[in-house]
Coordinates of C-alpha atoms in Angstrom, one line a residue:
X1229 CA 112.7 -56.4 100.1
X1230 CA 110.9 -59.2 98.3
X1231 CA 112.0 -62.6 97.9
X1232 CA 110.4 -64.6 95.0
X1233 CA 110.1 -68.3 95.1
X1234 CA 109.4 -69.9 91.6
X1235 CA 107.9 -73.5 92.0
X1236 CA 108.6 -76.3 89.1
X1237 CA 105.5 -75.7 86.7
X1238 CA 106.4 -71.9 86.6
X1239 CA 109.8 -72.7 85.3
X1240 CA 108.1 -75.4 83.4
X1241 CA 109.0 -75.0 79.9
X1242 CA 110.3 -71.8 77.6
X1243 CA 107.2 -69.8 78.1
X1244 CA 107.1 -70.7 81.6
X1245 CA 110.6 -68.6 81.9
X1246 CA 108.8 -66.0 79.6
X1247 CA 106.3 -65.2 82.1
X1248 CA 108.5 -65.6 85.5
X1249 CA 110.8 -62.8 83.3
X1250 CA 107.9 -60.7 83.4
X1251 CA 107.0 -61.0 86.7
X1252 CA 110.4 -60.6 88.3
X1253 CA 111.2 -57.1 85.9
X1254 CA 107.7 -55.6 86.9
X1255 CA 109.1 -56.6 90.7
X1256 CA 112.2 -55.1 90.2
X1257 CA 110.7 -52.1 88.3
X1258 CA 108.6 -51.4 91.9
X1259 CA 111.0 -52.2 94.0
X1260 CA 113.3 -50.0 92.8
X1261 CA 112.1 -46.8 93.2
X1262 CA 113.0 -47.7 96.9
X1263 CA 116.1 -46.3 98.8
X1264 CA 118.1 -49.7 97.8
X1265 CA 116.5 -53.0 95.4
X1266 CA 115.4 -55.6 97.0
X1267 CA 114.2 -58.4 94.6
X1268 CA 115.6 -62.2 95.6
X1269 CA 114.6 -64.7 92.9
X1270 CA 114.4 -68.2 94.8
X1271 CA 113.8 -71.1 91.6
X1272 CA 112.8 -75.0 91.9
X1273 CA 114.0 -77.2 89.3
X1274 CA 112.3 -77.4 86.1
X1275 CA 108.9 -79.0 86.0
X1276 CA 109.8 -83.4 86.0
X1277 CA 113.5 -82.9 86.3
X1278 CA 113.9 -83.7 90.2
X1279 CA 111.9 -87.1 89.8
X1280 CA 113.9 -87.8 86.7
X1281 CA 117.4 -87.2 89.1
X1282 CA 116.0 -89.5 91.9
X1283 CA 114.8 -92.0 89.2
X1284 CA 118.3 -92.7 87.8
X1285 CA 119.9 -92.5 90.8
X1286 CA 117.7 -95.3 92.2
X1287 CA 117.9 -97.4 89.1
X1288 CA 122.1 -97.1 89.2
X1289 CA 122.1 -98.5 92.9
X1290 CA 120.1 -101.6 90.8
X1291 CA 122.8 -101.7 88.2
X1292 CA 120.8 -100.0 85.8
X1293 CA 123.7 -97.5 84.2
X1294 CA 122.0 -96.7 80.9
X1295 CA 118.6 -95.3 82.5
X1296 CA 120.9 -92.3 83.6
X1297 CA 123.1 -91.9 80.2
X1298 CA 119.6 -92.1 78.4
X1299 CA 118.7 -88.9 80.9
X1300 CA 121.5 -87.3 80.8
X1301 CA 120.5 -86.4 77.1
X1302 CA 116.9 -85.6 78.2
X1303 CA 117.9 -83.1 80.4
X1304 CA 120.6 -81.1 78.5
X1305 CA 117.5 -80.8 75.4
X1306 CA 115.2 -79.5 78.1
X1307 CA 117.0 -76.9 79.3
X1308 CA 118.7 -76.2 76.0
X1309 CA 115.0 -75.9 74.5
X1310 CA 114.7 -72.7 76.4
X1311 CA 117.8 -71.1 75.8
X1312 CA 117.3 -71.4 72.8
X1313 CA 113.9 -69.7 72.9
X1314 CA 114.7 -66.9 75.1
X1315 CA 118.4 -66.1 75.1
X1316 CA 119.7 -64.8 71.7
X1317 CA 123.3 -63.3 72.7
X1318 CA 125.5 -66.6 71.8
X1319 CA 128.2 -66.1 74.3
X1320 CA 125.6 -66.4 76.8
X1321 CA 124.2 -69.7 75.5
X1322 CA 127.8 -70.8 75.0
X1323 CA 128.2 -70.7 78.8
X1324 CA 125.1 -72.2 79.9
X1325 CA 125.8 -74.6 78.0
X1326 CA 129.5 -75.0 79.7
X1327 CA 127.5 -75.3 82.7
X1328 CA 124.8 -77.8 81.9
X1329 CA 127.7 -80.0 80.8
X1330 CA 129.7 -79.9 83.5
X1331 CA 126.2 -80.4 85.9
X1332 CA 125.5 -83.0 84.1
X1333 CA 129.1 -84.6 83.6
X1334 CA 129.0 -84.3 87.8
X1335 CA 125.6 -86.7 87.3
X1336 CA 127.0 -89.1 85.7
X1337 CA 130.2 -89.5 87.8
X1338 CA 127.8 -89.9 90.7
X1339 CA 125.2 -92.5 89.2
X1340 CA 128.6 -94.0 88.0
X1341 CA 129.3 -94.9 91.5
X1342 CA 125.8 -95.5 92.9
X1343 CA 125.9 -98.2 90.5
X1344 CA 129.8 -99.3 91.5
X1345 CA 128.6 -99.5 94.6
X1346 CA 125.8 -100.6 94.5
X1347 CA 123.8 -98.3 97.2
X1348 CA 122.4 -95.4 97.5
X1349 CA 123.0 -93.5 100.9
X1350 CA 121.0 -90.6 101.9
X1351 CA 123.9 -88.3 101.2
X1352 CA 124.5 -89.4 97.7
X1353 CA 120.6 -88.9 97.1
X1354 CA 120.8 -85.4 98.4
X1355 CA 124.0 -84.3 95.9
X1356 CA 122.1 -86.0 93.0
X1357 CA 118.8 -84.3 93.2
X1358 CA 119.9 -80.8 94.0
X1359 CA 121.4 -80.8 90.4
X1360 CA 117.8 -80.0 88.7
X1361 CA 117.9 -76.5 91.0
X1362 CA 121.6 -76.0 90.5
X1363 CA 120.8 -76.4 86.2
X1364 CA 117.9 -74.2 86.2
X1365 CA 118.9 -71.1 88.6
X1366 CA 122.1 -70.1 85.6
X1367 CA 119.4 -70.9 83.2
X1368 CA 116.9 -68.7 85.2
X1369 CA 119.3 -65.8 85.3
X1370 CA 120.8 -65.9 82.0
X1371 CA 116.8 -65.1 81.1
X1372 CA 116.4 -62.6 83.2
X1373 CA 119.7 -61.0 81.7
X1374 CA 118.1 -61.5 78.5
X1375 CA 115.3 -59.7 79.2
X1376 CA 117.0 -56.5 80.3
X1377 CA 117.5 -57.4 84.0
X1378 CA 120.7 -57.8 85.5
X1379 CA 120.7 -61.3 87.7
X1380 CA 123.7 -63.5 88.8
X1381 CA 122.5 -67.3 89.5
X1382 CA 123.8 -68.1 93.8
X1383 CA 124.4 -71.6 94.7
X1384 CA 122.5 -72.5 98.0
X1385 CA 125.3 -74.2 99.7
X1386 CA 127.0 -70.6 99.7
X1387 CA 123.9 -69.5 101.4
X1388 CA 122.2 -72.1 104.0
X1389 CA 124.3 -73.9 106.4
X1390 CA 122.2 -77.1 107.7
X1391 CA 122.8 -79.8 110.5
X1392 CA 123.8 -83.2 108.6
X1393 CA 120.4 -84.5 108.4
X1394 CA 120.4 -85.9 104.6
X1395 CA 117.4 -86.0 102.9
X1396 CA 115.5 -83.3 105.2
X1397 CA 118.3 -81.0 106.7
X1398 CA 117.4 -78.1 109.3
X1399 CA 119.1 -74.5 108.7
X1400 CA 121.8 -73.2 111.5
X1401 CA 120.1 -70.2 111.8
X1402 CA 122.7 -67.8 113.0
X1403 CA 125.5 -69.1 110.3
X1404 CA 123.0 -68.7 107.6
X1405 CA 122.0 -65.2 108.2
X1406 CA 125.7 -64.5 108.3
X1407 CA 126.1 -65.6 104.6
X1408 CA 123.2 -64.4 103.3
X1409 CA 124.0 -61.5 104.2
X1410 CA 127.9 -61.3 103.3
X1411 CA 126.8 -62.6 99.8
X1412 CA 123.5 -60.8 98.8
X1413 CA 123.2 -57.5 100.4
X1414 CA 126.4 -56.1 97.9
X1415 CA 124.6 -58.0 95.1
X1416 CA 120.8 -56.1 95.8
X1417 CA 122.8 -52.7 97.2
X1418 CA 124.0 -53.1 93.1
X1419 CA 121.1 -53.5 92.0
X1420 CA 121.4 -56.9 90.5
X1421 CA 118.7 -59.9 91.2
X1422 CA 120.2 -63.1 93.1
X1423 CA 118.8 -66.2 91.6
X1424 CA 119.2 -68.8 94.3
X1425 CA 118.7 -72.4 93.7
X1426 CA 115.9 -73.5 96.7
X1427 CA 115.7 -76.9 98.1
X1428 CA 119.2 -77.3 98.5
X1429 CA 122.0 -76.3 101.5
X1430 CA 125.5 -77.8 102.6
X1431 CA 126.7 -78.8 106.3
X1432 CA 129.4 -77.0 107.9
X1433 CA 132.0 -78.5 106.1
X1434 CA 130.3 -77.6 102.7
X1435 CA 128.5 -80.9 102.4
X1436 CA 125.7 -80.8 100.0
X1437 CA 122.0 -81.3 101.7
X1438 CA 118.4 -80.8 100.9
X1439 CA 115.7 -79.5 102.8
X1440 CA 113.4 -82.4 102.0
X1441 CA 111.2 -82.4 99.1
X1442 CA 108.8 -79.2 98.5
X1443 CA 112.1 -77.8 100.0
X1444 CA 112.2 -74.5 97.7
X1445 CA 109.0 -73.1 99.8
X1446 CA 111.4 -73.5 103.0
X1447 CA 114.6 -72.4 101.0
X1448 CA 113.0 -68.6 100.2
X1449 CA 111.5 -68.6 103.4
X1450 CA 115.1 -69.3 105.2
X1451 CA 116.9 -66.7 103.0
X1452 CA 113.3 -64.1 103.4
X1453 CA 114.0 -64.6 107.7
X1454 CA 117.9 -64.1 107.6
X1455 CA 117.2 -60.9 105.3
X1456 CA 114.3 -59.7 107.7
X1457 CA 112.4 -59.3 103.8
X1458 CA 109.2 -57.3 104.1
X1459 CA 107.2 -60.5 102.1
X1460 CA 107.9 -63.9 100.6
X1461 CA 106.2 -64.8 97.6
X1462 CA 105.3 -68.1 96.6
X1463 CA 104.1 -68.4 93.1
X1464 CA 102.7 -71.6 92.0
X1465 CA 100.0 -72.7 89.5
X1466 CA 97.1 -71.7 91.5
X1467 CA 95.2 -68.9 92.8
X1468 CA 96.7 -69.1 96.1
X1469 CA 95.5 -71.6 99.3
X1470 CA 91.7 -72.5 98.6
X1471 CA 89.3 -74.0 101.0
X1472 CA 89.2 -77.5 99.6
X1473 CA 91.0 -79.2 96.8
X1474 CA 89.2 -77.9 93.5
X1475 CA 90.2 -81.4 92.0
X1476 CA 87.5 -82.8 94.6
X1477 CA 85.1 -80.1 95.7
X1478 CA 84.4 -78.4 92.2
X1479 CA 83.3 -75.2 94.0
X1480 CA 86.0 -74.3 96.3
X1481 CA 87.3 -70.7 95.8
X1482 CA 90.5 -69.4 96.9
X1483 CA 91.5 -67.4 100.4
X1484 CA 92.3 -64.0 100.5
X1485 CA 94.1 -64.2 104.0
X1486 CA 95.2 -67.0 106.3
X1487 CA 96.8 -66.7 109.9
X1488 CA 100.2 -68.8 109.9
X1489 CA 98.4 -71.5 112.7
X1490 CA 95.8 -71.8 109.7
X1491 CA 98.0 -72.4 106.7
X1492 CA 100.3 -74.6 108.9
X1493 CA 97.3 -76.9 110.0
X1494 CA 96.5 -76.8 106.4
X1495 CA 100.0 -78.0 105.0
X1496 CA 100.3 -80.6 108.0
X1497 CA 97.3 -81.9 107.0
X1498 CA 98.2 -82.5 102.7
X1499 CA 97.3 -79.2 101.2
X1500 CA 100.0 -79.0 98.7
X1501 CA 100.0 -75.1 98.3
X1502 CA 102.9 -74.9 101.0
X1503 CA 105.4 -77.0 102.0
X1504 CA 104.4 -77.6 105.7
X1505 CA 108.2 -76.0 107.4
X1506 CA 107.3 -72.7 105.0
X1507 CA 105.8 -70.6 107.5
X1508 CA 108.2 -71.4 110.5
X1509 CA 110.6 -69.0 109.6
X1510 CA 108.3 -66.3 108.8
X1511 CA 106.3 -66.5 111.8
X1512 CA 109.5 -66.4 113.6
X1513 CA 110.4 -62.7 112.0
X1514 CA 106.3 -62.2 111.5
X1515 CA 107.0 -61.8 107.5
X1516 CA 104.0 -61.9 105.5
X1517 CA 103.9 -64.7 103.1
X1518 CA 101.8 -64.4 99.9
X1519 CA 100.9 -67.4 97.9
X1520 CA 100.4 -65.9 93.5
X1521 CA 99.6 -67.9 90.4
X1522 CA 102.9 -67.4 87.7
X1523 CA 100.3 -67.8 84.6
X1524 CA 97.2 -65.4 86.8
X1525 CA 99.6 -62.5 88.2
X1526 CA 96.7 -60.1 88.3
X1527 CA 95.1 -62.6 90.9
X1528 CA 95.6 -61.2 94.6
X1529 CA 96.7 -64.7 95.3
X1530 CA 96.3 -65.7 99.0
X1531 CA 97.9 -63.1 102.0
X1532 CA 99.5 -65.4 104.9
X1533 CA 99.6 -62.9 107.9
X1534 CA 100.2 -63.2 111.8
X1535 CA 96.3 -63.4 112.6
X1536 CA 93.8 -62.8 109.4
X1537 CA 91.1 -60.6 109.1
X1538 CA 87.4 -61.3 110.8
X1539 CA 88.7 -64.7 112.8
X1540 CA 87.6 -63.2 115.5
X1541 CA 84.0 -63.6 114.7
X1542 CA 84.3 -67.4 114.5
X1543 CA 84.3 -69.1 111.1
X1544 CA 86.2 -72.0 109.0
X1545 CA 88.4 -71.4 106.2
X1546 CA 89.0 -74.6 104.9
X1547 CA 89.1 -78.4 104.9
X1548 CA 91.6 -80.5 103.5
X1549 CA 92.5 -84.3 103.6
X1550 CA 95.5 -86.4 103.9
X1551 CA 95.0 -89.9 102.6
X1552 CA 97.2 -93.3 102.5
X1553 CA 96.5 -93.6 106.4
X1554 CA 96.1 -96.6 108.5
X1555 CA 95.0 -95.9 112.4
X1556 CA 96.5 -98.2 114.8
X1557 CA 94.5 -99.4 118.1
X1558 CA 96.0 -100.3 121.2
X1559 CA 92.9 -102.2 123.4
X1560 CA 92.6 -103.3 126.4
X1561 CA 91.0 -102.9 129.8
X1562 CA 94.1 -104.3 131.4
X1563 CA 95.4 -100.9 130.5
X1564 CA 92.8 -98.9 132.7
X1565 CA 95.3 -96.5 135.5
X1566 CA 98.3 -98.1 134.5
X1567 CA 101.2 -95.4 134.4
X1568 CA 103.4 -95.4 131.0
X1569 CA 101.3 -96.9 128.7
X1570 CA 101.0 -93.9 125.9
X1571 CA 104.6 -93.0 127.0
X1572 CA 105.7 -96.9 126.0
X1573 CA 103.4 -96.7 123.1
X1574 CA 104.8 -93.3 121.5
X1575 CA 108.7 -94.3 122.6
X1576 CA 108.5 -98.1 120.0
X1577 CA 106.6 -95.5 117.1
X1578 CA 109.4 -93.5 117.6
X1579 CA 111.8 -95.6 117.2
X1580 CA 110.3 -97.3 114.4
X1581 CA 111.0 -93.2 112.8
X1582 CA 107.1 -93.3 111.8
X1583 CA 105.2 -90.0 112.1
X1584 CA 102.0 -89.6 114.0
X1585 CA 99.8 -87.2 112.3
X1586 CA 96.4 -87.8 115.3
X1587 CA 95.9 -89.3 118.5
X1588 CA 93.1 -90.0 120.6
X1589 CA 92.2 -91.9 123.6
X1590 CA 89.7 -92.7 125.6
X1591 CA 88.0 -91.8 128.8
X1592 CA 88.0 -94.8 130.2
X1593 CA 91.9 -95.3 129.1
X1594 CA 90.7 -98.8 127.6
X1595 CA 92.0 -97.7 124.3
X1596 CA 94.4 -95.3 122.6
X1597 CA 94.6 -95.5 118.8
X1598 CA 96.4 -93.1 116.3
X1599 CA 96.8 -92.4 112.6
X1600 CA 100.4 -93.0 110.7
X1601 CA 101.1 -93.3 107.0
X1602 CA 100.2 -96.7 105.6
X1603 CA 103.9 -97.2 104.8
X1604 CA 105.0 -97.0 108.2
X1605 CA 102.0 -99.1 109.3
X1606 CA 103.6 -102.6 109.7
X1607 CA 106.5 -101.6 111.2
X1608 CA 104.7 -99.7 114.0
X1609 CA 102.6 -102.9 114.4
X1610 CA 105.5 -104.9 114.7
X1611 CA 107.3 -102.6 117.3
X1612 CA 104.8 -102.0 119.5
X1613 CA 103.6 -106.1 119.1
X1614 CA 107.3 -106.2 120.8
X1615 CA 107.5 -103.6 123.5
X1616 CA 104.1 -105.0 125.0
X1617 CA 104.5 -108.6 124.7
X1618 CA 104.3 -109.4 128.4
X1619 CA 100.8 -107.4 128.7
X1620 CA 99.4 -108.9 125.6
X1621 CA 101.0 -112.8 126.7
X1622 CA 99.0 -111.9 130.1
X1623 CA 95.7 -110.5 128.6
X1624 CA 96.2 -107.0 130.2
X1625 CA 96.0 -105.7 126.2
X1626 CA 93.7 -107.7 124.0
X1627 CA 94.9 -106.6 120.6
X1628 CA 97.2 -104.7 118.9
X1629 CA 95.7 -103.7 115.2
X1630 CA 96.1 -101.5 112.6
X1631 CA 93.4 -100.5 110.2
X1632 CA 94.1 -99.4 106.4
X1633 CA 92.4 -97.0 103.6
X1634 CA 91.5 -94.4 105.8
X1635 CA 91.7 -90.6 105.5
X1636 CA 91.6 -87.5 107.9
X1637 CA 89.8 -84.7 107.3
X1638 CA 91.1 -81.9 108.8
X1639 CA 88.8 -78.8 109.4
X1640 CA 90.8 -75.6 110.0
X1641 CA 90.1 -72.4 111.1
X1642 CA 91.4 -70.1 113.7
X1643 CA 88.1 -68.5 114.0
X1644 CA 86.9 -71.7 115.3
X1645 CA 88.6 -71.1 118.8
X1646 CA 85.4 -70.4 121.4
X1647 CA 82.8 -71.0 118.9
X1648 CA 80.0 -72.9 120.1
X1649 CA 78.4 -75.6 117.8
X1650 CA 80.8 -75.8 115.1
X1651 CA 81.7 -79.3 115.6
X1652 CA 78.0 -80.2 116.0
X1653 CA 78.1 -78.9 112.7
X1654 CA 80.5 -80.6 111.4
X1655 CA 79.1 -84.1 112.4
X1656 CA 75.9 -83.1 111.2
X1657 CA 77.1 -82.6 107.4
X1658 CA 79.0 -86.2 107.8
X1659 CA 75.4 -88.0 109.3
X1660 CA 73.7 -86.3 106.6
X1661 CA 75.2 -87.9 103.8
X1662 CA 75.6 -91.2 105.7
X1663 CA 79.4 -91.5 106.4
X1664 CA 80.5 -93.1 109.6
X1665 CA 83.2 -91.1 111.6
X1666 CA 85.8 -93.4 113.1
X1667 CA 88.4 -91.5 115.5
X1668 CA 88.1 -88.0 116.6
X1669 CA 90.2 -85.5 117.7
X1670 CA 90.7 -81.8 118.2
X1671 CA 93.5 -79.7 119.9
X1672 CA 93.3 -77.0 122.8
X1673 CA 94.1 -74.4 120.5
X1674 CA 90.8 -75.6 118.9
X1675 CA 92.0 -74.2 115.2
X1676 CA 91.2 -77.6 114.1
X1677 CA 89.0 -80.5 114.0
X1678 CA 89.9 -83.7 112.5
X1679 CA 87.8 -86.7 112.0
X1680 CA 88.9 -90.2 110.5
X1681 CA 87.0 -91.5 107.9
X1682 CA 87.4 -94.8 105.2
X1683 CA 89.1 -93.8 102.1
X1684 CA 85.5 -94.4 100.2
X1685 CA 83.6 -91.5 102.3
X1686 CA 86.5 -88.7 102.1
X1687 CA 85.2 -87.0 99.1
X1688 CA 81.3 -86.9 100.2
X1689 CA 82.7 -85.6 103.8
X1690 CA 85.0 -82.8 102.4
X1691 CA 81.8 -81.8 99.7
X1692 CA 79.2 -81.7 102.7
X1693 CA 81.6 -80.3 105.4
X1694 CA 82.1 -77.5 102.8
X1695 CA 78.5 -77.2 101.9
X1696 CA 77.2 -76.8 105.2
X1697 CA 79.8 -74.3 106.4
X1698 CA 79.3 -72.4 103.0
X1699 CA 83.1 -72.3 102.4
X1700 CA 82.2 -70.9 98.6
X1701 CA 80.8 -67.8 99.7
X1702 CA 83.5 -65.3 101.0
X1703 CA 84.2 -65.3 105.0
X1704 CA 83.7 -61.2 104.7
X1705 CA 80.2 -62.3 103.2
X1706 CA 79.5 -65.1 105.8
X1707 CA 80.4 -63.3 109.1
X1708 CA 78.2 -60.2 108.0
X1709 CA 75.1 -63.0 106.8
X1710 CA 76.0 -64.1 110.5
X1711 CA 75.6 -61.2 111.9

């Protein structure tokens, strides 16, 4: 059983929906020579579409109604454009059509009273931008119909109950098993291909939520874990996870196989391949995961496994960067033995809702300082300004202060664990093309090392950190030259 995840660029446009057609029948063609079918079609909206949902429904709150009738427009043509192309029976386009009208009839109710109301709450965020999945996954199947396949398009919210966190929602993990089971093991016993909208779920009560956005990922790994699938596949635009972002180190190649502790370092740290919750659900059920370009299907792709071949032998895989930081500095030698500091410093973040991506401290506990998102950045400042106001009035902490346009680079590798040298080795690249590192840290599981660096020096540090570990040549290639 394989379940198929189809990101926004591979349902991009008509010949976009050509190719995924193409994919999914040579899937279902293989799979079926199996004692029962066992293809799960999991789409993202169209390419655009969820950011022209969000758009509208933030302008509405403003009092801006015609931004969302102007859209409403848009988005019928797009997806008409590719029924048009690719569906020729006319009772079929007659009922896609019934169905993007009454989506999009639902959209403007809702912007209608987003702008009434003049707010927009979490919950009425989440119903508007699930519409771009629940428009493209009838449009999906009525292609994959029309290419000779049968398909029936599922609704997520009949699939993945959540808690009633809108705007990032968490699966109940027995419930959802339950239905996805009930209502697609009769439809794949059948032989017929589910096409499931991703991104989207409902509470309990049959609220609609989302997973948070790069959602889809987590939405066919969700329904992949309650189906015990033998392999998720996420295709995308790219030839699977590289070792650095090809946009900024030209000659970064792609991975043939990554552990789950290194592709979730990797996501955690801004590669884009994966939505960073992706993998939770398959380590839980250990279900391989394999990352495939829609317009390269030949390519092998990338092969996300328990532990990956020749870590064993001690090497890095990759290096990516999250940018738009600011690290905050807590100083003081006021602070040297006294109990509760970090816990006092980490409870105000928290309750700011601000996400610490490093920490590190010193020795001498005269300092702790730690990276958060520059958007969250002022208020952290503030809170923690707050909850230590009596030290800071009596000199015990000299300075709360928060530093902005820096990056982390995040060295990951599992092969790194017990490896002597390879953070000398790191440094080294850095010193040699004069960058300054400003924070360090690196975990006990010692799968990753991540340095802080000003925006300015992130692109020579991820070009000389790749150099000098020879990230371009293939790790088979390296650990034999090693050897």
């Amino acid at each position: 059983m394989i379940v198929m995840k189809f990101g926004g660029t591979s349902v991009g446009n008509a010949d976009a929906f050509a190719q995924v057609a193409e994919i999914v029948k040579a899937a279902v063609t293989r799979e079926a020579t199996g004692e029962r079918p066992g293809v799960i079609v999991v789409t993202s909206a169209m390419s655009g579409v969820t950011n022209m949902l969000i758009e509208a429904a933030q302008r509405a709150a403003q009092g801006d109604e015609s931004f969302h009738q102007a859209q409403q427009d848009s988005l019928l043509l797009k997806h008409q454009l590719v029924a048009g192309r690719l569906v020729e029976d006319g009772s079929e386009r007659a009922a896609l059509t019934r169905i993007f009208e009454q989506r999009l009839a639902e959209f403007d109710r809702l912007c209608s009273s987003i702008a009434v109301l003049g707010e927009l709450t979490t919950r009425g965020l989440d119903v508007v931008s699930g519409l771009g999945e629940r428009m493209a996954a009838p449009l999906l199947a009525t292609v994959l119909r029309a290419a000779g396949l049968r398909a029936e398009a599922i609704d997520a919210t009949e699939l993945i109950v959540t808690d009633n966190v809108f705007g990032g929602a968490a699966p109940i993990d027995h419930l959802t098993e339950e239905k996805c089971r009930d209502r697609l093991l009769p439809l794949l016993q059948s032989g017929i291909v589910p096409v499931v909208t991703g991104f989207i779920g409902a509470t309990v009560d049959g609220v609609p939520t989302t997973l948070g956005r790069g959602g889809s990922d987590y939405s066919a790994a969700i329904i992949g874990a309650a189906l015990h699938a033998d392999e998720i596949q996420i295709w995308t635009d790219v030839n699977g996870v590289m070792t650095a972002d090809p946009r900024i180190v030209p000659n970064a190649r792609s991975l043939k196989q990554l552990s789950y502790e290194e592709v979730a370092e990797l996501a955690y740290y801004g590669a884009k391949v994966l939505h960073p919750k992706t993998v939770t659900p398959a380590i839980e059920k250990k279900i391989p995961v394999r990352v495939l370009n829609t317009f390269e299907p030949t390519h092998p792709g990338t092969l996300i496994v328990e532990k990956s071949q020749a870590e064993a032998r001690g090497t890095v895989k990759a290096i990516t960067a999250i940018r738009n930081m600011n690290l905050i500095t807590i100083s003081g030698r006021g602070m040297m033995g006294v109990p509760g500091i970090a816990a006092r410093t980490f409870g105000a973040v928290a309750r700011t809702g601000a996400n610490v991506l490093m920490i590190s401290q010193s020795s001498s506990e005269q300092s702790i300082c730690f990276v958060v998102p520059e958007a969250s950045a002022s208020a952290v400042i503030a809170a923690l300004n707050e909850e230590f106001r009596r030290e800071l009035e009596l000199h015990y902490i000299d300075s709360i202060h928060g530093m902005s346009h820096i990056n982390i680079v995040a060295v990951v590798g599992s092969g790194m664990r017990g490896t002597p040298g390879l953070a000398a080795r790191v440094f080294t690249a850095v010193a040699q093309v004069g960058i300054n590192v400003i924070a360090i840290a690196q975990g006990s599981s010692e799968a990753n090392i991540s340095l802080v660096v000003i925006d300015a020096d992130a692109t020579s540090a991820l070009r000389a950190i790749h150099d000098i570990f020879e990230l371009h040549i293939p790790t088979e290639e390296r650990v034999h030259k090693g050897a």
